[in-house]
XYZ file of C-alpha atoms in Angstrom:
213
model
C 110.040 -99.459 -53.785
C 106.223 -100.249 -53.303
C 102.841 -97.665 -53.113
C 102.984 -98.008 -49.693
C 106.522 -97.317 -49.496
C 105.903 -94.298 -51.533
C 103.118 -92.502 -48.784
C 104.923 -93.499 -46.477
C 107.825 -91.812 -47.679
C 104.996 -88.569 -47.935
C 104.399 -89.049 -44.415
C 107.977 -89.108 -43.571
C 108.694 -86.166 -45.931
C 104.363 -84.026 -44.761
C 104.179 -85.141 -40.753
C 101.202 -83.438 -41.203
C 98.838 -85.723 -43.195
C 99.670 -88.399 -41.458
C 95.688 -88.330 -40.706
C 94.772 -88.735 -44.308
C 97.320 -91.738 -44.453
C 94.079 -94.736 -44.771
C 92.096 -92.492 -46.769
C 94.790 -92.006 -49.421
C 95.408 -95.843 -49.639
C 92.139 -95.770 -49.781
C 91.057 -93.335 -52.603
C 94.981 -95.580 -54.553
C 92.744 -98.525 -53.996
C 90.480 -97.263 -55.097
C 91.866 -96.098 -58.602
C 94.572 -98.261 -58.954
C 91.068 -101.304 -59.204
C 89.848 -99.107 -61.693
C 92.606 -98.920 -63.690
C 93.039 -102.898 -63.186
C 89.953 -103.462 -65.054
C 90.249 -101.106 -67.406
C 88.460 -98.365 -66.302
C 88.822 -94.505 -66.035
C 90.101 -91.528 -63.770
C 87.919 -88.257 -64.197
C 89.153 -85.420 -63.001
C 86.542 -82.218 -61.756
C 87.578 -78.940 -59.449
C 87.237 -74.319 -60.323
C 90.282 -72.628 -60.488
C 92.905 -74.024 -58.666
C 91.742 -77.015 -58.128
C 90.916 -76.816 -61.580
C 94.159 -75.808 -61.912
C 95.274 -79.339 -60.138
C 93.317 -81.676 -62.308
C 95.089 -80.817 -65.099
C 98.307 -81.689 -63.276
C 96.493 -84.654 -62.331
C 95.433 -86.193 -65.705
C 99.458 -84.761 -67.450
C 101.336 -87.576 -63.965
C 98.814 -90.442 -65.248
C 98.442 -89.449 -68.584
C 102.987 -90.280 -69.213
C 105.856 -91.351 -67.537
C 106.172 -89.265 -64.279
C 109.511 -91.097 -61.887
C 109.510 -93.667 -63.640
C 109.790 -94.996 -67.698
C 107.405 -96.003 -69.304
C 107.575 -98.766 -71.846
C 104.448 -99.134 -75.158
C 103.140 -103.102 -74.477
C 104.725 -105.203 -76.352
C 101.575 -105.957 -79.152
C 101.237 -102.125 -79.574
C 105.200 -101.984 -80.330
C 104.612 -105.055 -82.877
C 101.905 -103.413 -84.628
C 103.759 -100.897 -85.054
C 106.421 -102.004 -86.672
C 104.882 -104.130 -88.586
C 102.623 -101.351 -89.988
C 105.110 -98.404 -90.329
C 108.727 -100.124 -89.930
C 111.368 -97.989 -89.091
C 109.029 -95.445 -88.816
C 105.965 -97.253 -86.107
C 109.947 -98.692 -84.129
C 110.506 -94.801 -83.601
C 106.485 -94.082 -82.795
C 107.027 -96.458 -80.442
C 110.409 -95.866 -79.229
C 108.733 -92.581 -77.980
C 105.701 -93.450 -76.629
C 104.700 -93.890 -73.047
C 102.106 -95.613 -70.862
C 99.154 -93.978 -70.033
C 97.161 -94.555 -66.913
C 93.473 -93.113 -68.986
C 92.780 -90.432 -67.079
C 90.238 -87.371 -68.655
C 90.290 -83.732 -66.958
C 86.382 -82.476 -66.900
C 87.508 -78.959 -66.884
C 89.795 -79.072 -70.565
C 86.336 -79.967 -71.957
C 85.794 -75.746 -72.694
C 83.149 -75.975 -76.065
C 80.705 -78.546 -73.268
C 81.616 -76.467 -70.044
C 80.767 -73.980 -71.696
C 77.794 -74.351 -74.176
C 75.743 -75.694 -70.566
C 76.383 -73.794 -68.685
C 75.231 -70.816 -70.912
C 72.085 -72.810 -71.970
C 71.631 -75.245 -69.195
C 73.294 -74.254 -65.777
C 76.365 -73.687 -65.247
C 76.131 -75.698 -62.039
C 75.059 -78.941 -64.063
C 78.185 -78.612 -67.369
C 80.731 -81.257 -64.595
C 78.076 -83.456 -64.199
C 77.372 -83.244 -67.278
C 80.530 -84.618 -68.811
C 80.775 -87.303 -65.900
C 77.020 -88.356 -67.394
C 78.806 -88.443 -70.960
C 81.996 -90.773 -70.105
C 81.422 -91.912 -67.465
C 80.204 -95.394 -67.274
C 80.190 -98.058 -63.988
C 83.910 -99.204 -62.984
C 85.485 -95.428 -63.199
C 86.689 -93.269 -60.548
C 86.052 -89.742 -59.851
C 88.600 -87.824 -58.543
C 86.425 -84.001 -57.394
C 89.097 -81.429 -56.009
C 87.337 -78.406 -53.314
C 89.321 -76.806 -51.033
C 85.430 -76.223 -48.652
C 84.038 -79.858 -49.795
C 80.565 -77.811 -50.845
C 81.600 -76.424 -54.487
C 77.709 -76.765 -56.351
C 79.146 -78.237 -59.831
C 81.402 -80.677 -57.704
C 79.451 -81.573 -55.387
C 76.696 -82.294 -58.247
C 79.317 -84.409 -60.446
C 79.419 -86.870 -57.304
C 76.006 -87.275 -57.262
C 76.316 -88.294 -60.857
C 78.764 -90.509 -61.454
C 77.152 -91.981 -57.869
C 73.873 -93.246 -59.865
C 75.815 -94.213 -63.110
C 77.828 -97.153 -61.166
C 80.665 -94.461 -60.638
C 83.618 -94.592 -57.783
C 83.811 -91.207 -56.154
C 86.414 -89.200 -54.520
C 87.823 -86.469 -53.250
C 90.641 -84.409 -51.805
C 89.439 -80.928 -50.049
C 90.738 -79.107 -46.854
C 89.860 -80.489 -43.234
C 85.382 -79.641 -42.882
C 85.129 -82.227 -45.668
C 81.653 -80.397 -46.708
C 79.063 -81.969 -48.707
C 81.096 -83.642 -50.197
C 82.702 -85.827 -47.417
C 78.843 -88.099 -47.689
C 79.404 -88.786 -51.293
C 82.944 -90.212 -51.689
C 83.965 -94.062 -50.764
C 87.230 -92.599 -49.988
C 87.270 -88.617 -49.424
C 90.920 -87.290 -48.696
C 90.555 -84.246 -46.247
C 94.163 -81.952 -45.765
C 94.550 -80.460 -42.123
C 93.722 -76.980 -43.361
C 90.917 -74.148 -43.921
C 92.592 -71.742 -45.203
C 91.766 -72.043 -48.964
C 95.172 -71.548 -50.505
C 96.889 -73.925 -47.425
C 94.590 -76.536 -48.262
C 96.081 -76.121 -52.374
C 99.395 -76.017 -51.059
C 98.883 -80.037 -49.261
C 97.542 -80.807 -52.033
C 99.989 -80.932 -54.348
C 102.141 -83.203 -52.458
C 99.153 -85.941 -51.979
C 98.732 -86.026 -55.270
C 101.966 -86.981 -56.584
C 101.869 -89.599 -54.441
C 98.888 -90.732 -55.496
C 100.152 -90.717 -58.825
C 103.351 -92.606 -57.714
C 101.771 -95.193 -56.719
C 99.568 -95.978 -58.824
C 102.698 -95.439 -61.463
C 104.371 -97.894 -59.090
C 101.480 -100.149 -59.217
C 101.094 -100.644 -63.611
C 104.764 -100.359 -64.370
C 107.136 -100.259 -61.502
C 108.295 -103.922 -63.380
């Protein structure tokens, strides 16, 4: 199975997401291209979307559906440096796709919100961490969360590619994203119910691309 078959499976299980197919494939292309070039993914959102962002990072930074062996050079270096203990470490580590949840930057976010501007906290993290060629995955069910929009604008200014996960209306996010995945619902909880299978599929597609053998 490859990434396209994984996407076929998502649409088969969740027919309502058929209109999102092209956008999901575009998002996959942007993120996989970023990883292939040595870049990283930054993820942000509020409330339930913040939890979704942490979930996404967890699926990317360790094994999801597949076993992910550590790169041979790293495994060899661990063994060379630490013998049996190094081999044990190498046998336990899992391959990772670099991803950072911006909601996890608690000290930065709270300091910036208190001292400067709450709506600019994600943007500050993007400015500090993002590099040209990286990708931001921004999540907002309405597409209008101010702190998320500021993060997207900053990301575009520093040369990052932008992916949005939002609801049917798209909001202000739609015009700021290279790929905007609009779950076909408008109520917050219903949008979130569709976001989970979308990002699980994206994580599985990326894993297949880089660890599928």
